[in-house]
Short mmCIF file of C-alpha atoms in Angstrom, two decimals:
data_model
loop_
_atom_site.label_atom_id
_atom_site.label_comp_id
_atom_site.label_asym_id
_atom_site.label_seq_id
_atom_site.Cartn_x
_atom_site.Cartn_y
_atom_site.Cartn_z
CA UNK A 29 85.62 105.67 88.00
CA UNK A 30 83.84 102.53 88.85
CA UNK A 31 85.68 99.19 89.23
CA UNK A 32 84.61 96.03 89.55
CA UNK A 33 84.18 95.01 93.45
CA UNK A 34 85.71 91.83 92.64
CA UNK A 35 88.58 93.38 91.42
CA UNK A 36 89.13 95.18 94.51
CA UNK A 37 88.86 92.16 96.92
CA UNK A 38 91.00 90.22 94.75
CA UNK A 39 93.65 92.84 94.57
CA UNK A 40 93.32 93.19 98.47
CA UNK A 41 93.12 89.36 99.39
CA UNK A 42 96.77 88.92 97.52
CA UNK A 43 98.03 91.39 99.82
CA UNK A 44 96.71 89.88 102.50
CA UNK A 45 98.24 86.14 101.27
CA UNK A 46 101.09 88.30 100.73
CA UNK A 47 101.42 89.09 104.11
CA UNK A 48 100.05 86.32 105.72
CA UNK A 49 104.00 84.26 103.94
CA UNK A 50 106.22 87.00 105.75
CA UNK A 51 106.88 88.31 109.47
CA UNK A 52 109.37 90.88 108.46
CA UNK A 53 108.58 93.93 109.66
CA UNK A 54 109.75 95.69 106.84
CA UNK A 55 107.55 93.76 104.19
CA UNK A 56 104.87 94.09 106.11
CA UNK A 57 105.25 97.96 106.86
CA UNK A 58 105.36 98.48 102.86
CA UNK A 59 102.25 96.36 102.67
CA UNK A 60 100.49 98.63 105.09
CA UNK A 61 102.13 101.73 102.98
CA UNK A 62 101.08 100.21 99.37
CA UNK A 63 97.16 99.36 101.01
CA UNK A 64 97.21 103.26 102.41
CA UNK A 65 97.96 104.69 99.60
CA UNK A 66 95.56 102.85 97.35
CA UNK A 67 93.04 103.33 99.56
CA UNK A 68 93.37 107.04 99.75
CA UNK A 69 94.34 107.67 95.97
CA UNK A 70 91.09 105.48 94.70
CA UNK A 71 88.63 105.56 97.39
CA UNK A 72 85.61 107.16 96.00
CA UNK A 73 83.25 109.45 98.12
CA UNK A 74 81.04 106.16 99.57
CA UNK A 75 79.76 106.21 103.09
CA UNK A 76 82.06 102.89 103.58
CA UNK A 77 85.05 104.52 102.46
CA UNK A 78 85.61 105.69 105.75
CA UNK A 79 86.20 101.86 106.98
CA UNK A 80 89.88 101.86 106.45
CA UNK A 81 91.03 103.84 109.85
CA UNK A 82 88.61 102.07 111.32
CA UNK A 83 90.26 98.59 110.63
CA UNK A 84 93.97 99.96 111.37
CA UNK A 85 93.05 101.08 115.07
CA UNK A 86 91.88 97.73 115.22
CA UNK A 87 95.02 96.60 114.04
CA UNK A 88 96.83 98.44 116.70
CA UNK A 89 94.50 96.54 118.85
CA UNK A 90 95.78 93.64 117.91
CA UNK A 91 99.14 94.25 118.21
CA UNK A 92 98.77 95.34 121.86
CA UNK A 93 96.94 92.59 122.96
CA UNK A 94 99.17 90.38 121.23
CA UNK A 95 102.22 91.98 123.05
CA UNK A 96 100.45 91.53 126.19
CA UNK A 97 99.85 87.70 125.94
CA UNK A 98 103.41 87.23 125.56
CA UNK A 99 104.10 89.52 128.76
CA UNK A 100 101.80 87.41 130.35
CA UNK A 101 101.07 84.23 129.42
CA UNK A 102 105.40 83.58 127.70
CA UNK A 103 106.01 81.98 124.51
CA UNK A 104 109.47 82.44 122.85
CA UNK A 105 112.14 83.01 124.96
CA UNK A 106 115.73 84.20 124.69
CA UNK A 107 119.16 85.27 126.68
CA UNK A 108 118.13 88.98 127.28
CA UNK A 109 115.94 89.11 130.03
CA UNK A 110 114.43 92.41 130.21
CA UNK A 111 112.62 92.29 133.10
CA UNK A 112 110.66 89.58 135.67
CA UNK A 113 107.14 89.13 136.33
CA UNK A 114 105.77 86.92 139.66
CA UNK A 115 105.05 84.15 138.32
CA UNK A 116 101.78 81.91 139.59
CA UNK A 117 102.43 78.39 140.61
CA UNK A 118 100.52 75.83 138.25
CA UNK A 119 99.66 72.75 138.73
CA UNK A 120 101.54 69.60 137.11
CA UNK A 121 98.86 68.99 134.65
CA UNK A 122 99.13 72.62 133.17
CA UNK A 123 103.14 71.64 132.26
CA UNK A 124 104.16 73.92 129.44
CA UNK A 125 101.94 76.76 130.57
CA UNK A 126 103.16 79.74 132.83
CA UNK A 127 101.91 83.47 134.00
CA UNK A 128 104.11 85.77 134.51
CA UNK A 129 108.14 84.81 134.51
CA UNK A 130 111.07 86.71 132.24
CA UNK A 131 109.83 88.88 129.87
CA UNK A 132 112.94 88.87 127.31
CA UNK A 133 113.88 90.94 124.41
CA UNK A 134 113.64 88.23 121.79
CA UNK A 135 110.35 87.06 122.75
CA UNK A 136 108.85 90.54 122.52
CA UNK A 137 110.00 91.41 119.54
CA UNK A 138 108.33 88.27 117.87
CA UNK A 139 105.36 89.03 119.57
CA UNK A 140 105.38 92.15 117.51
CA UNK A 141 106.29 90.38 114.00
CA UNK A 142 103.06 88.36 115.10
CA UNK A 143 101.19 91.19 115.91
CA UNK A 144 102.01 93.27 113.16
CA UNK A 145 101.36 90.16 110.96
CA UNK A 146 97.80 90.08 111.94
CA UNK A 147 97.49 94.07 111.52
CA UNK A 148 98.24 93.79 108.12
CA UNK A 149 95.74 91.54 107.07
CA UNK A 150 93.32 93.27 108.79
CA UNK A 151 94.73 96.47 107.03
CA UNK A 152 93.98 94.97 103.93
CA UNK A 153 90.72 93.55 104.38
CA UNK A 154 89.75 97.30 105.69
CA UNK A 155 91.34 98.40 102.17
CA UNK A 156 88.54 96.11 100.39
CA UNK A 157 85.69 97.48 102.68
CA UNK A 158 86.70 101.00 101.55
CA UNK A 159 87.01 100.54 98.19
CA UNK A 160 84.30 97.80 97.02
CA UNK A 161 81.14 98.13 97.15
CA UNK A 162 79.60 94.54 98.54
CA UNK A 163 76.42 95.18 97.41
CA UNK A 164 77.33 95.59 93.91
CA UNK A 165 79.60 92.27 94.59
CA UNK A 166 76.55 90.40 95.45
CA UNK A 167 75.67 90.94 91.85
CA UNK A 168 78.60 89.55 90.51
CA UNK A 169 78.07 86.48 92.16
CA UNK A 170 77.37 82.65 90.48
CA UNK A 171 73.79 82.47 90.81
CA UNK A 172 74.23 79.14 92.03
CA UNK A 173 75.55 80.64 95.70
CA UNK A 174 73.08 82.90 96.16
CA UNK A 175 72.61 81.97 99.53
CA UNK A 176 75.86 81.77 100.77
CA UNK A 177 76.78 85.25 99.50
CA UNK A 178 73.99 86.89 100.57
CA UNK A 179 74.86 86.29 103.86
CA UNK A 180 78.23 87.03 103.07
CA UNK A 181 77.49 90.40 101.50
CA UNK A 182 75.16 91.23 104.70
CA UNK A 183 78.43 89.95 106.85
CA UNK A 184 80.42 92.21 105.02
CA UNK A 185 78.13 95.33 105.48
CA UNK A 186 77.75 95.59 108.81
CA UNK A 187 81.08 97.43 109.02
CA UNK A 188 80.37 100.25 106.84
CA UNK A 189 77.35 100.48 108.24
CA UNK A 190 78.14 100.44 111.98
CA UNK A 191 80.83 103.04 111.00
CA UNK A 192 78.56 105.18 108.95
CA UNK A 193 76.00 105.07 111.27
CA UNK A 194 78.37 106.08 114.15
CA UNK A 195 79.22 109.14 112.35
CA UNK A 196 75.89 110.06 111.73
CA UNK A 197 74.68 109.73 115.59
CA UNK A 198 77.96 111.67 116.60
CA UNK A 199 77.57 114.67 114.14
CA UNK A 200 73.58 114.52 115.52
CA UNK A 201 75.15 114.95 118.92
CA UNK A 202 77.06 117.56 118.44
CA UNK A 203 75.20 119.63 116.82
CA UNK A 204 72.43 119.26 120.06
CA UNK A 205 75.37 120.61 122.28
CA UNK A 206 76.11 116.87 123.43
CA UNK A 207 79.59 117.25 124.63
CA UNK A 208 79.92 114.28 126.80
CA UNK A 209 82.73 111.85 126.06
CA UNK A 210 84.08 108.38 127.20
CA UNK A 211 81.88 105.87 128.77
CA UNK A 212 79.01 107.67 128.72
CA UNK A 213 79.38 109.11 125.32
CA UNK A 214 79.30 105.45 124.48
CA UNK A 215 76.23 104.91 126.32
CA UNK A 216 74.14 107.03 124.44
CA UNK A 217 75.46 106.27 121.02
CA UNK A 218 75.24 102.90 121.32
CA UNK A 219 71.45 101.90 121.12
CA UNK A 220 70.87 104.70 118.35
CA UNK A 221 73.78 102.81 116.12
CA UNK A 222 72.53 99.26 117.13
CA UNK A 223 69.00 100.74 115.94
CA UNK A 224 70.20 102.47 112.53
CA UNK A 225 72.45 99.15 111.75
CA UNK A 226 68.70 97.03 112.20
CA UNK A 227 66.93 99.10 110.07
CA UNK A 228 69.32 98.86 107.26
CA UNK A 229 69.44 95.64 107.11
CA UNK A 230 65.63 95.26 106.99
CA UNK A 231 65.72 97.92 104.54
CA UNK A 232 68.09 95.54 102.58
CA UNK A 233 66.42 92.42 103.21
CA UNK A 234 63.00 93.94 101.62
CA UNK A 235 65.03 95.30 98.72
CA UNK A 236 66.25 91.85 97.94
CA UNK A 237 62.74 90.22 98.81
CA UNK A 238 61.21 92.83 96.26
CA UNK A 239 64.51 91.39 93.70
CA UNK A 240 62.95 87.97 93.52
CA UNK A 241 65.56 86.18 96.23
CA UNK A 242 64.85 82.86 97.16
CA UNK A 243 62.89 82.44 94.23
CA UNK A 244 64.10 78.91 92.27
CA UNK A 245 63.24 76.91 89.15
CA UNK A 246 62.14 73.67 89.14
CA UNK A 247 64.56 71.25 88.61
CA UNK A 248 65.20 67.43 88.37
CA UNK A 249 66.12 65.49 91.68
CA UNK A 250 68.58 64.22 89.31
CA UNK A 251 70.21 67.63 88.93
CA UNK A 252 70.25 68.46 92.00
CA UNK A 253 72.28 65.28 93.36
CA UNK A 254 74.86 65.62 90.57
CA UNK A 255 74.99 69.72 91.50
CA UNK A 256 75.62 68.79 95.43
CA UNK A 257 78.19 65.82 94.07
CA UNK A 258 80.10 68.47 91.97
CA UNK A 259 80.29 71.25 94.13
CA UNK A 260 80.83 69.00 97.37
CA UNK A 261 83.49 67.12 95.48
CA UNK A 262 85.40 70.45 94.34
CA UNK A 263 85.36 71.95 97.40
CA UNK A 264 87.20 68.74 98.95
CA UNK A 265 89.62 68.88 96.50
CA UNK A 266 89.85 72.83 97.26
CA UNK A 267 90.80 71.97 100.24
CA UNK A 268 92.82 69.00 100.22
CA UNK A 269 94.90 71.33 97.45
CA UNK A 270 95.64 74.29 99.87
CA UNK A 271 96.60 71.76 102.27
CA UNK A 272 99.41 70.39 99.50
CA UNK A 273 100.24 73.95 98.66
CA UNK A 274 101.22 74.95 102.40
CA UNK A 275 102.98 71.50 102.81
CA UNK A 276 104.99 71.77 99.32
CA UNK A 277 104.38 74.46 96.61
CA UNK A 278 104.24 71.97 94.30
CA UNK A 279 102.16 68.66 95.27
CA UNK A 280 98.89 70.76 95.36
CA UNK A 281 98.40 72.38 91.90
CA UNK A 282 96.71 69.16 90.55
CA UNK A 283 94.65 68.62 93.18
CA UNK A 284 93.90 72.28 93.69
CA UNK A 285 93.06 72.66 89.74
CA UNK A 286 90.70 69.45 89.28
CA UNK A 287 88.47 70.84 92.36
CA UNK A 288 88.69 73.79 90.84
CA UNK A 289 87.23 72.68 87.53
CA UNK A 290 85.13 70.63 89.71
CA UNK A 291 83.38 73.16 91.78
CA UNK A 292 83.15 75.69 88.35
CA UNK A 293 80.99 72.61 86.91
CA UNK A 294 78.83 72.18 89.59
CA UNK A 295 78.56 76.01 90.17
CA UNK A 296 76.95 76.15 86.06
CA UNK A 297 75.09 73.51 86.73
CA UNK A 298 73.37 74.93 90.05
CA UNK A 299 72.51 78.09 88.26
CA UNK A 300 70.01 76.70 86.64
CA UNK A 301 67.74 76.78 88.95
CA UNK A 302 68.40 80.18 89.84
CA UNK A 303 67.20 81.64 86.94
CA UNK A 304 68.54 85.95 87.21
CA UNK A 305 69.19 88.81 85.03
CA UNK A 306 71.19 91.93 85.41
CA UNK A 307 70.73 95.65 84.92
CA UNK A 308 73.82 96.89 83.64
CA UNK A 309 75.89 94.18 84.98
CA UNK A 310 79.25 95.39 86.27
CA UNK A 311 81.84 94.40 83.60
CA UNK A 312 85.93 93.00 83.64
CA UNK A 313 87.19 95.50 81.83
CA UNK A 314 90.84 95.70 81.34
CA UNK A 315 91.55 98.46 84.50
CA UNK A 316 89.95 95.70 86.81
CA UNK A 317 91.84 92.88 85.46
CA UNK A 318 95.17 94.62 86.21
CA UNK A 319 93.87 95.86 89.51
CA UNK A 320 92.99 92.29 90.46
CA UNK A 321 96.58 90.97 88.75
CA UNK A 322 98.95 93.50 90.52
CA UNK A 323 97.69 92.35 94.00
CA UNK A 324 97.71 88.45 93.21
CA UNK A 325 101.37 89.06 91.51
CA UNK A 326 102.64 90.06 94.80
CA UNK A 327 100.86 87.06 96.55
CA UNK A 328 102.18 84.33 93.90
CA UNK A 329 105.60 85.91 94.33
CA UNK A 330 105.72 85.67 98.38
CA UNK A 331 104.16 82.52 98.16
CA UNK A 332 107.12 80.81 96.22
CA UNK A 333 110.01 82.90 97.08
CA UNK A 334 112.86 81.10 99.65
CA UNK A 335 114.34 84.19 101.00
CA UNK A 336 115.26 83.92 104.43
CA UNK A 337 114.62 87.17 104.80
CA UNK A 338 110.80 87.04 104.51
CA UNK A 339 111.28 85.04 108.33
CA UNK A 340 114.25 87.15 110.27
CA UNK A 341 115.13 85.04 113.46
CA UNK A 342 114.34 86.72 116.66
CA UNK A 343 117.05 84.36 119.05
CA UNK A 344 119.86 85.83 118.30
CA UNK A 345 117.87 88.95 117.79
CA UNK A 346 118.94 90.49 114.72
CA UNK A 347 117.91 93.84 112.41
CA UNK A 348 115.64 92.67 109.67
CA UNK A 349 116.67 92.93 105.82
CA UNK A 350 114.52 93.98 103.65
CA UNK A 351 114.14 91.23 100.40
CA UNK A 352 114.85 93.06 97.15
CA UNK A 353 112.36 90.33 95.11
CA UNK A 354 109.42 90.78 97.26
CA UNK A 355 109.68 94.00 97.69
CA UNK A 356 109.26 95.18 94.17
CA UNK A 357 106.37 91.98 94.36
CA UNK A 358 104.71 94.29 96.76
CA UNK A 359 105.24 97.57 94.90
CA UNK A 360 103.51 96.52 91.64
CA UNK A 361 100.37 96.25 93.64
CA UNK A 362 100.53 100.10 93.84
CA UNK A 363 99.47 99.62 89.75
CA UNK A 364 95.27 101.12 90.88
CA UNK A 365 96.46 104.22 91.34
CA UNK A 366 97.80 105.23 87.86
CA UNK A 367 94.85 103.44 86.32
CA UNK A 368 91.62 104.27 89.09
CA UNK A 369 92.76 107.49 90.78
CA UNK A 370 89.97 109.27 92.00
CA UNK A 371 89.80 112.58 90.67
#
């Protein structure tokens, strides 16, 4: 069935907070498990749905190059040297800097929490591109930010649709007898991808023209101030309230709440002059709420739980434990598929 697409990025952005407040390897591997399974229970047959592998071998990417730095460039260190690079000589100005040196066993393995930190996330924004569709997001949108999320939802489609297109140009090939693979595989798919990826976009861009976007109302220069005030002032205190939050859990709620009522006002008032109405407008209905729910649940619970556990120490090197509270945090975001399994 159909869920709301902001449903889906909310349920996959709480992951992603989720895992953004741990490096234990073990949270993180059940994050990756709960996103996998969601994706491929609930997916629907979409030509981004595909997007998912896509974004974990980019993952892996991540975490090799990340291991690599350390090889390379140092970081954390430790008492079990595993083996020595040469080392270039620096210059006095470039203190605290080195390539090459130990390589130890400590500072590898938190190169690989790190690594595997930044997978995850990536993991679970490739969950959201496989499951949402950002088109029908764009929709959903305040009318006020039309602009910005138009170019968000375009940002967020080129993805899919480099992926799709890919697909399409390598099924063409084959079925011409094109065998060729590696570089010059590359080479010829490349121009034909970069070409279907231009013309959907134009194709979209006409679409929205033809929808009446960038089309306004006329309002007072008096409205328009006390919009840019509103929304300008909310944002700051946005801002100034995530900042409090990562500081202390605590000091940041008011600040965080009043820009949030802040940015909501100016956000009504700004749609005014955007005036927009919707064929069969995608509704909250009570499957999205607890899709969107089960995924922030396991980001409010990471976010305020102490356990040492979420942040095992690397010098002394020691086997990770795997937190009971957060753990069943991260399980209840498995809740889409008993409600939105695909059949």
């Amino acid at each position: 069935m159909r869920l709301h697409s902001g449903a889906w990025w909310l349920w996959a952005l709480g992951l992603a907070t989720a895992a953004s407040r741990t490096t234990n390897p073990l949270v993180l591997g059940l994050i990756l498990a709960v996103a996998g399974v969601v994706v491929v229970t609930c997916r629907a047959n979409t030509p981004w749905a595909g997007t998912y592998g896509v974004f974990l071998k980019f993952g892996l990417v991540v975490i090799g190059l990340r291991v690599l730095l350390h090889v390379f460039l140092g970081g954390i260190g430790g008492p079990t040297t595993l083996f020595t690079l040469p080392q270039v000589p620096l210059p006095d100005w470039a203190q605290g800097i080195r390539i090459g040196g130990p390589v130890t066993a400590e500072g590898l393995v938190f190169a690989l929490y790190q690594g595997l930190l930044l997978a995850t996330i990536l993991s679970c924004v490739g969950a959201a591109n496989a499951l949402a569709n950002p088109k029908r997001l764009l929709r959903s949108l305040p009318a006020a930010l039309y602009e910005v999320s138009v170019a968000v939802v375009v940002a967020l489609t080129v993805a899919p649709q480099l992926v799709s297109s890919a697909r399409a140009v390598r099924r063409a090939r084959r079925l011409r007898g094109d065998t060729a693979r590696g570089v010059r595989a590359v080479r010829t798919m490349l121009v034909p991808v970069l070409e279907d990826a231009l013309d959907r976009s134009l194709v979209l861009a006409a679409s929205m023209d033809s929808r009446g976007y960038g089309r306004t109302a006329g309002i007072t220069r008096k409205d328009r101030v006390l919009t840019g005030a509103l929304v300008l002032t909310g944002l700051f205190g946005l801002c100034i309230g995530m900042y409090g939050l990562l500081a202390d859990a605590y000091s940041g709620w008011p600040l965080l709440a009043l820009g949030g009522l802040l940015a909501v006002a100016g956000l009504r008032t700004g749609a005014r002059r955007v005036p927009r109405t919707r064929y069969r407008p995608d509704r909250w209905t009570a499957r999205a709420v607890g899709v969107a729910v089960s995924g922030v649940a396991a980001a409010v619970v990471l976010v305020f739980s102490g356990d040492p556990a979420l942040a095992p120490t690397t010098v002394p090197l020691q086997a990770p434990e795997l937190p009971l509270v957060p753990a069943l945090a991260v399980l209840v975001a498995l809740v889409p598929v008993a409600i939105v399994r695909e059949r």
